[in-house]
mmCIF file of C-alpha atoms in Angstrom:
data_model
loop_
_atom_site.group_PDB
_atom_site.id
_atom_site.type_symbol
_atom_site.label_atom_id
_atom_site.label_comp_id
_atom_site.label_asym_id
_atom_site.label_seq_id
_atom_site.Cartn_x
_atom_site.Cartn_y
_atom_site.Cartn_z
ATOM 1 C CA MET A 1 -21.701 38.641 -14.797
ATOM 2 C CA ASP A 2 -22.494 41.705 -16.576
ATOM 3 C CA ARG A 3 -24.589 41.540 -19.374
ATOM 4 C CA ASN A 4 -23.098 41.472 -23.074
ATOM 5 C CA THR A 5 -19.693 40.256 -21.684
ATOM 6 C CA SER A 6 -17.461 38.775 -24.170
ATOM 7 C CA LEU A 7 -15.665 35.503 -23.114
ATOM 8 C CA THR A 8 -12.623 34.467 -25.238
ATOM 9 C CA TYR A 9 -12.156 30.894 -25.684
ATOM 10 C CA ARG A 10 -10.151 27.869 -27.734
ATOM 11 C CA VAL A 11 -11.439 24.465 -28.539
ATOM 12 C CA VAL A 12 -8.441 21.921 -28.812
ATOM 13 C CA ASP A 13 -8.670 18.441 -30.183
ATOM 14 C CA VAL A 14 -6.555 16.154 -27.298
ATOM 15 C CA PHE A 15 -4.869 13.134 -27.503
ATOM 16 C CA THR A 16 -4.511 13.389 -31.401
ATOM 17 C CA LYS A 17 -2.252 15.153 -33.896
ATOM 18 C CA HIS A 18 -5.312 15.337 -36.192
ATOM 19 C CA PRO A 19 -7.993 18.042 -36.539
ATOM 20 C CA LEU A 20 -11.370 16.648 -35.930
ATOM 21 C CA GLU A 21 -10.207 13.471 -34.171
ATOM 22 C CA GLY A 22 -9.213 12.828 -30.529
ATOM 23 C CA ASN A 23 -11.416 14.453 -27.714
ATOM 24 C CA PRO A 24 -12.308 18.353 -28.469
ATOM 25 C CA LEU A 25 -12.259 20.346 -25.188
ATOM 26 C CA ALA A 26 -13.174 24.208 -24.739
ATOM 27 C CA VAL A 27 -10.610 26.082 -22.582
ATOM 28 C CA PHE A 28 -11.544 29.801 -21.767
ATOM 29 C CA PRO A 29 -8.041 31.126 -20.872
ATOM 30 C CA ASP A 30 -9.444 33.832 -18.395
ATOM 31 C CA GLY A 31 -12.394 32.669 -16.324
ATOM 32 C CA ARG A 32 -12.192 35.430 -13.936
ATOM 33 C CA GLY A 33 -15.396 37.145 -13.230
ATOM 34 C CA VAL A 34 -17.469 34.125 -14.324
ATOM 35 C CA ASP A 35 -19.916 32.887 -11.786
ATOM 36 C CA ASP A 36 -20.702 28.787 -11.327
ATOM 37 C CA HIS A 37 -24.104 29.085 -12.762
ATOM 38 C CA THR A 38 -22.722 30.687 -15.846
ATOM 39 C CA MET A 39 -19.986 28.138 -16.060
ATOM 40 C CA GLN A 40 -22.208 25.239 -15.621
ATOM 41 C CA GLY A 41 -24.321 27.193 -18.353
ATOM 42 C CA ILE A 42 -21.586 27.555 -21.194
ATOM 43 C CA ALA A 43 -20.652 23.855 -20.371
ATOM 44 C CA ARG A 44 -24.126 22.875 -21.079
ATOM 45 C CA GLU A 45 -24.405 25.205 -24.478
ATOM 46 C CA LEU A 46 -20.958 23.734 -25.791
ATOM 47 C CA ASN A 47 -22.144 20.221 -24.775
ATOM 48 C CA LEU A 48 -18.726 18.813 -25.354
ATOM 49 C CA SER A 49 -17.565 16.006 -22.616
ATOM 50 C CA GLU A 50 -15.792 18.896 -20.743
ATOM 51 C CA THR A 51 -15.010 22.755 -20.753
ATOM 52 C CA VAL A 52 -12.424 24.301 -18.687
ATOM 53 C CA PHE A 53 -12.284 27.751 -17.073
ATOM 54 C CA VAL A 54 -8.974 28.915 -16.335
ATOM 55 C CA LEU A 55 -8.245 31.056 -13.224
ATOM 56 C CA PRO A 56 -5.542 32.338 -10.886
ATOM 57 C CA SER A 57 -4.032 29.606 -8.521
ATOM 58 C CA THR A 58 -4.987 29.718 -4.760
ATOM 59 C CA ARG A 59 -1.570 27.842 -4.248
ATOM 60 C CA PRO A 60 2.086 29.275 -4.907
ATOM 61 C CA ASP A 61 3.394 25.951 -6.633
ATOM 62 C CA CYS A 62 0.919 25.665 -9.072
ATOM 63 C CA ALA A 63 0.756 27.782 -12.468
ATOM 64 C CA ALA A 64 -3.202 28.235 -12.662
ATOM 65 C CA ARG A 65 -6.245 26.931 -11.125
ATOM 66 C CA LEU A 66 -8.523 24.686 -13.576
ATOM 67 C CA ARG A 67 -12.304 24.571 -13.191
ATOM 68 C CA ILE A 68 -13.726 21.602 -15.135
ATOM 69 C CA PHE A 69 -17.414 21.489 -15.983
ATOM 70 C CA THR A 70 -19.025 18.634 -17.967
ATOM 71 C CA PRO A 71 -22.595 19.308 -19.554
ATOM 72 C CA MET A 72 -23.831 18.125 -16.199
ATOM 73 C CA ARG A 73 -21.809 18.937 -13.212
ATOM 74 C CA GLU A 74 -18.231 20.433 -12.606
ATOM 75 C CA ILE A 75 -15.736 17.405 -11.582
ATOM 76 C CA PRO A 76 -12.731 17.594 -9.441
ATOM 77 C CA PHE A 77 -10.085 16.031 -11.710
ATOM 78 C CA ALA A 78 -9.911 14.895 -15.692
ATOM 79 C CA GLY A 79 -7.452 14.001 -18.072
ATOM 80 C CA HIS A 80 -8.107 15.603 -21.305
ATOM 81 C CA PRO A 81 -8.902 18.743 -19.657
ATOM 82 C CA THR A 82 -5.485 18.628 -17.869
ATOM 83 C CA VAL A 83 -3.779 17.795 -21.291
ATOM 84 C CA GLY A 84 -5.806 20.351 -23.244
ATOM 85 C CA ALA A 85 -5.745 23.167 -20.939
ATOM 86 C CA ALA A 86 -1.776 22.608 -20.380
ATOM 87 C CA TYR A 87 -1.077 23.311 -23.933
ATOM 88 C CA VAL A 88 -3.524 26.207 -24.032
ATOM 89 C CA LEU A 89 -1.424 27.580 -21.193
ATOM 90 C CA MET A 90 1.717 27.824 -23.199
ATOM 91 C CA ASP A 91 0.189 28.700 -26.226
ATOM 92 C CA GLU A 92 -1.325 31.886 -24.806
ATOM 93 C CA SER A 93 1.932 32.555 -22.725
ATOM 94 C CA LEU A 94 0.324 32.109 -19.602
ATOM 95 C CA VAL A 95 2.987 29.418 -18.936
ATOM 96 C CA ASP A 96 6.299 29.432 -20.358
ATOM 97 C CA ARG A 97 6.100 27.476 -23.404
ATOM 98 C CA ASN A 98 10.012 26.053 -22.696
ATOM 99 C CA THR A 99 9.200 24.998 -19.281
ATOM 100 C CA PRO A 100 9.356 20.972 -19.052
ATOM 101 C CA HIS A 101 7.288 20.747 -15.294
ATOM 102 C CA PHE A 102 4.631 22.956 -13.818
ATOM 103 C CA HIS A 103 1.533 22.047 -11.999
ATOM 104 C CA VAL A 104 -2.153 22.908 -12.203
ATOM 105 C CA GLU A 105 -4.513 23.249 -9.250
ATOM 106 C CA GLU A 106 -7.822 20.860 -9.748
ATOM 107 C CA GLY A 107 -10.315 19.957 -7.363
ATOM 108 C CA VAL A 108 -8.243 16.853 -6.265
ATOM 109 C CA GLY A 109 -4.964 19.304 -5.679
ATOM 110 C CA PRO A 110 -2.068 20.009 -7.747
ATOM 111 C CA VAL A 111 -1.687 17.680 -10.595
ATOM 112 C CA PRO A 112 1.864 17.671 -12.038
ATOM 113 C CA VAL A 113 2.528 18.447 -15.804
ATOM 114 C CA ARG A 114 5.338 17.038 -17.786
ATOM 115 C CA VAL A 115 6.118 18.229 -21.579
ATOM 116 C CA GLU A 116 8.459 16.792 -23.979
ATOM 117 C CA PRO A 117 9.145 19.617 -26.188
ATOM 118 C CA GLY A 118 8.741 19.445 -30.128
ATOM 119 C CA ASP A 119 6.693 20.791 -32.934
ATOM 120 C CA ALA A 120 3.966 18.858 -31.042
ATOM 121 C CA PRO A 121 5.065 18.796 -27.664
ATOM 122 C CA LEU A 122 3.977 15.612 -25.869
ATOM 123 C CA ILE A 123 2.155 16.319 -22.664
ATOM 124 C CA TRP A 124 1.779 14.325 -19.654
ATOM 125 C CA LEU A 125 -0.329 14.575 -16.351
ATOM 126 C CA THR A 126 0.486 12.426 -13.259
ATOM 127 C CA THR A 127 -2.548 10.556 -12.252
ATOM 128 C CA PRO A 128 -3.733 11.653 -8.700
ATOM 129 C CA PRO A 129 -3.707 8.578 -6.160
ATOM 130 C CA ILE A 130 -5.479 5.665 -7.071
ATOM 131 C CA GLU A 131 -8.213 3.862 -5.079
ATOM 132 C CA ALA A 132 -9.837 0.670 -5.611
ATOM 133 C CA GLY A 133 -13.503 -0.107 -4.727
ATOM 134 C CA PRO A 134 -16.114 -2.561 -5.173
ATOM 135 C CA VAL A 135 -16.176 -5.845 -7.672
ATOM 136 C CA PHE A 136 -19.363 -5.846 -9.492
ATOM 137 C CA ASP A 137 -21.491 -8.910 -10.730
ATOM 138 C CA PRO A 138 -20.036 -9.893 -14.393
ATOM 139 C CA ALA A 139 -23.176 -10.926 -15.299
ATOM 140 C CA LEU A 140 -25.040 -7.758 -14.572
ATOM 141 C CA CYS A 141 -22.460 -5.861 -16.435
ATOM 142 C CA ALA A 142 -22.955 -7.608 -19.644
ATOM 143 C CA ASP A 143 -26.605 -7.697 -19.370
ATOM 144 C CA VAL A 144 -26.455 -3.884 -18.783
ATOM 145 C CA LEU A 145 -23.915 -3.611 -21.559
ATOM 146 C CA GLY A 146 -25.850 -5.270 -24.103
ATOM 147 C CA LEU A 147 -23.397 -8.259 -24.330
ATOM 148 C CA ARG A 148 -23.262 -12.045 -23.440
ATOM 149 C CA ALA A 149 -21.652 -13.522 -20.417
ATOM 150 C CA GLU A 150 -18.859 -15.186 -22.454
ATOM 151 C CA ASP A 151 -18.085 -11.518 -23.894
ATOM 152 C CA LEU A 152 -16.070 -10.541 -20.536
ATOM 153 C CA ALA A 153 -12.607 -11.607 -20.276
ATOM 154 C CA GLY A 154 -12.639 -13.256 -17.030
ATOM 155 C CA ALA A 155 -11.175 -10.276 -14.747
ATOM 156 C CA PRO A 156 -13.745 -9.320 -12.090
ATOM 157 C CA PRO A 157 -15.322 -5.744 -13.224
ATOM 158 C CA GLN A 158 -14.422 -3.752 -10.517
ATOM 159 C CA LEU A 159 -14.566 0.200 -9.494
ATOM 160 C CA PHE A 160 -11.407 2.346 -9.273
ATOM 161 C CA SER A 161 -11.032 6.248 -9.130
ATOM 162 C CA ALA A 162 -8.728 8.854 -9.275
ATOM 163 C CA GLY A 163 -11.176 11.344 -8.692
ATOM 164 C CA ASN A 164 -13.616 10.280 -11.039
ATOM 165 C CA PRO A 165 -15.255 6.875 -10.100
ATOM 166 C CA THR A 166 -15.148 4.232 -13.143
ATOM 167 C CA ILE A 167 -16.260 0.727 -13.527
ATOM 168 C CA PHE A 168 -13.764 -1.590 -15.563
ATOM 169 C CA VAL A 169 -15.385 -4.300 -17.128
ATOM 170 C CA ALA A 170 -12.458 -6.158 -19.149
ATOM 171 C CA LEU A 171 -13.916 -7.877 -22.263
ATOM 172 C CA LYS A 172 -12.240 -10.715 -24.795
ATOM 173 C CA ASN A 173 -11.762 -8.776 -28.026
ATOM 174 C CA ARG A 174 -12.494 -5.569 -29.734
ATOM 175 C CA ASP A 175 -15.626 -6.875 -31.790
ATOM 176 C CA ALA A 176 -17.284 -6.879 -27.784
ATOM 177 C CA VAL A 177 -16.118 -3.623 -27.362
ATOM 178 C CA ASP A 178 -17.288 -2.687 -30.256
ATOM 179 C CA ARG A 179 -20.911 -4.062 -29.285
ATOM 180 C CA ALA A 180 -21.039 -2.366 -25.946
ATOM 181 C CA ALA A 181 -24.076 -0.079 -25.204
ATOM 182 C CA LEU A 182 -25.140 1.718 -22.081
ATOM 183 C CA ASP A 183 -27.908 4.116 -21.214
ATOM 184 C CA SER A 184 -29.318 5.577 -18.232
ATOM 185 C CA SER A 185 -31.403 3.204 -16.981
ATOM 186 C CA GLY A 186 -28.521 0.370 -17.787
ATOM 187 C CA MET A 187 -26.354 2.710 -15.533
ATOM 188 C CA LYS A 188 -28.886 2.947 -12.809
ATOM 189 C CA ARG A 189 -29.239 -0.881 -12.203
ATOM 190 C CA LEU A 190 -25.292 -1.061 -12.196
ATOM 191 C CA ARG A 191 -24.877 1.462 -9.735
ATOM 192 C CA GLY A 192 -27.211 -0.045 -7.203
ATOM 193 C CA THR A 193 -26.927 1.741 -3.623
ATOM 194 C CA LEU A 194 -23.812 3.683 -4.795
ATOM 195 C CA THR A 195 -24.795 7.447 -4.865
ATOM 196 C CA GLN A 196 -21.600 9.053 -6.470
ATOM 197 C CA PRO A 197 -21.587 9.587 -10.522
ATOM 198 C CA LEU A 198 -20.052 6.807 -12.046
ATOM 199 C CA CYS A 199 -18.469 5.899 -15.403
ATOM 200 C CA VAL A 200 -18.182 2.700 -17.239
ATOM 201 C CA PHE A 201 -14.948 1.737 -19.243
ATOM 202 C CA VAL A 202 -14.983 -1.196 -21.386
ATOM 203 C CA PHE A 203 -11.576 -2.517 -22.992
ATOM 204 C CA SER A 204 -9.911 -5.439 -24.729
ATOM 205 C CA ALA A 205 -6.206 -5.871 -23.854
ATOM 206 C CA ILE A 206 -4.616 -5.917 -27.184
ATOM 207 C CA ALA A 207 -0.892 -6.081 -28.275
ATOM 208 C CA GLU A 208 -0.347 -2.161 -28.044
ATOM 209 C CA GLY A 209 -2.362 -2.181 -24.653
ATOM 210 C CA ALA A 210 -6.173 -1.439 -24.918
ATOM 211 C CA TRP A 211 -8.878 -0.956 -27.077
ATOM 212 C CA SER A 212 -11.249 1.062 -25.035
ATOM 213 C CA ARG A 213 -14.546 2.673 -24.779
ATOM 214 C CA MET A 214 -16.183 4.846 -21.900
ATOM 215 C CA PHE A 215 -19.809 5.523 -21.151
ATOM 216 C CA ALA A 216 -20.679 8.366 -18.620
ATOM 217 C CA PRO A 217 -24.424 8.918 -18.994
ATOM 218 C CA ASP A 218 -24.265 10.097 -15.390
ATOM 219 C CA HIS A 219 -22.183 13.187 -16.547
ATOM 220 C CA GLY A 220 -24.428 13.806 -19.280
ATOM 221 C CA ILE A 221 -21.855 12.175 -21.702
ATOM 222 C CA ILE A 222 -23.059 9.195 -23.986
ATOM 223 C CA GLU A 223 -19.869 8.354 -25.072
ATOM 224 C CA ASP A 224 -16.553 10.044 -24.330
ATOM 225 C CA PRO A 225 -13.726 10.024 -26.982
ATOM 226 C CA ALA A 226 -10.695 9.836 -24.301
ATOM 227 C CA THR A 227 -11.014 9.678 -20.844
ATOM 228 C CA GLY A 228 -7.412 10.665 -19.285
ATOM 229 C CA SER A 229 -9.024 10.471 -15.954
ATOM 230 C CA SER A 230 -9.877 6.842 -16.162
ATOM 231 C CA THR A 231 -6.758 5.853 -18.129
ATOM 232 C CA GLY A 232 -4.287 5.812 -14.759
ATOM 233 C CA PRO A 233 -6.811 3.606 -13.172
ATOM 234 C CA LEU A 234 -7.273 1.341 -16.235
ATOM 235 C CA ALA A 235 -3.307 0.668 -15.884
ATOM 236 C CA ALA A 236 -3.839 -0.017 -12.453
ATOM 237 C CA TYR A 237 -6.640 -2.148 -13.239
ATOM 238 C CA MET A 238 -4.712 -3.973 -15.865
ATOM 239 C CA ILE A 239 -1.628 -4.505 -13.818
ATOM 240 C CA ARG A 240 -3.714 -5.940 -10.994
ATOM 241 C CA ASN A 241 -5.519 -8.541 -13.281
ATOM 242 C CA GLY A 242 -2.355 -9.691 -15.222
ATOM 243 C CA LEU A 243 -3.036 -7.807 -18.219
ATOM 244 C CA ALA A 244 -0.212 -5.425 -18.362
ATOM 245 C CA SER A 245 3.521 -5.027 -17.280
ATOM 246 C CA GLY A 246 3.668 -3.601 -13.940
ATOM 247 C CA SER A 247 7.479 -3.298 -14.250
ATOM 248 C CA GLY A 248 8.930 0.284 -13.852
ATOM 249 C CA GLY A 249 9.441 2.118 -16.986
ATOM 250 C CA SER A 250 6.891 -0.156 -18.859
ATOM 251 C CA GLY A 251 3.865 1.514 -21.055
ATOM 252 C CA PHE A 252 1.092 1.134 -23.391
ATOM 253 C CA VAL A 253 -1.524 3.177 -25.267
ATOM 254 C CA SER A 254 -4.941 2.826 -24.971
ATOM 255 C CA GLU A 255 -6.985 3.681 -28.458
ATOM 256 C CA GLN A 256 -10.182 5.047 -27.618
ATOM 257 C CA GLY A 257 -12.837 6.847 -29.488
ATOM 258 C CA THR A 258 -12.250 5.001 -32.941
ATOM 259 C CA LYS A 259 -15.425 3.372 -32.719
ATOM 260 C CA MET A 260 -17.367 6.915 -32.972
ATOM 261 C CA GLY A 261 -14.799 8.562 -35.347
ATOM 262 C CA ARG A 262 -12.769 10.387 -32.763
ATOM 263 C CA ARG A 263 -9.607 8.018 -32.600
ATOM 264 C CA SER A 264 -7.672 9.139 -29.731
ATOM 265 C CA LEU A 265 -4.362 7.534 -28.331
ATOM 266 C CA LEU A 266 -3.424 8.044 -24.531
ATOM 267 C CA HIS A 267 0.145 6.962 -23.830
ATOM 268 C CA VAL A 268 0.466 5.543 -20.371
ATOM 269 C CA LEU A 269 3.884 5.253 -18.500
ATOM 270 C CA ILE A 270 4.623 3.275 -15.173
ATOM 271 C CA HIS A 271 6.849 4.466 -12.876
ATOM 272 C CA GLY A 272 8.310 2.072 -10.127
ATOM 273 C CA GLU A 273 6.838 -1.367 -9.363
ATOM 274 C CA ASN A 274 3.312 -1.794 -10.157
ATOM 275 C CA GLY A 275 3.032 2.159 -10.664
ATOM 276 C CA ARG A 276 4.057 2.887 -6.980
ATOM 277 C CA GLU A 277 6.013 5.820 -8.021
ATOM 278 C CA GLY A 278 3.052 7.211 -10.424
ATOM 279 C CA ILE A 279 1.007 6.483 -13.529
ATOM 280 C CA GLU A 280 1.699 9.101 -16.366
ATOM 281 C CA VAL A 281 -1.197 9.723 -18.879
ATOM 282 C CA GLY A 282 -0.045 11.809 -22.030
ATOM 283 C CA GLY A 283 -0.898 12.693 -25.425
ATOM 284 C CA TYR A 284 -0.574 15.358 -28.241
ATOM 285 C CA VAL A 285 -2.936 18.256 -28.660
ATOM 286 C CA THR A 286 -4.289 20.146 -32.062
ATOM 287 C CA PRO A 287 -5.661 23.391 -31.848
ATOM 288 C CA LEU A 288 -8.777 24.036 -33.697
ATOM 289 C CA THR A 289 -10.661 27.234 -33.118
ATOM 290 C CA ARG A 290 -10.614 30.741 -31.469
ATOM 291 C CA ALA A 291 -13.850 32.267 -30.493
ATOM 292 C CA VAL A 292 -15.607 34.729 -28.703
ATOM 293 C CA MET A 293 -18.582 34.002 -26.791
ATOM 294 C CA THR A 294 -20.870 37.124 -25.782
ATOM 295 C CA LEU A 295 -23.424 36.725 -23.109
#
């Protein structure tokens, strides 16, 4: 990049209607000319869960290409960056704000976006294909989370992924979820011989759906206020273990981030039996900041 380059960016709070809640996201609407090293440096500087750079798509069926960075690395897919960037694309007239459907290009491929119009549009993404992975030792999971074995709900902890591998640990109640903690040493013990960066998602099934928290020290994120990329897999895990309905048209809400003062509401909609026709994750976006960064 040339020195003294000015880059305009937006900060929006995702999965909330209220400023200073939800998951904050930085979106650079024009990432052309920004090299990989600088993108990662900017994400590290802003130190949000993710920062997004919008580029022209390499595919004719996508409105834009999104490159998504945590403070430590680029990732192939993320939920709150997809929803938040979709809002910015419409708000900046890079996508027709009246369009009900479009796709964005991410590392996993095209990600469908659906918009329910309104003063505060409800923006949905379709979760990429979900894969189930290995089961983890419940006693080890409890120990690295600072919990007792009896705090676990009985469903086997298991890895699911729609692009970001996540270990799901079902707990008995909200109190157990709120007591959980995980650091990098615990993450190393839990990961074992697995080499890819992992997230750990703890939750309790409640009447509304799920009371949730997510830890990602492998990504430089102590705790994430809202994790859209893990919420579709959360639905798949809950359905598999009888913790949520798998009937087509059913849905629920995962409340995440409340323990850390960033209450986020992630809406889930199941299509087809057990989500065979797709799992959508949606939420509202609240614009917060317009700024210029000079490098």
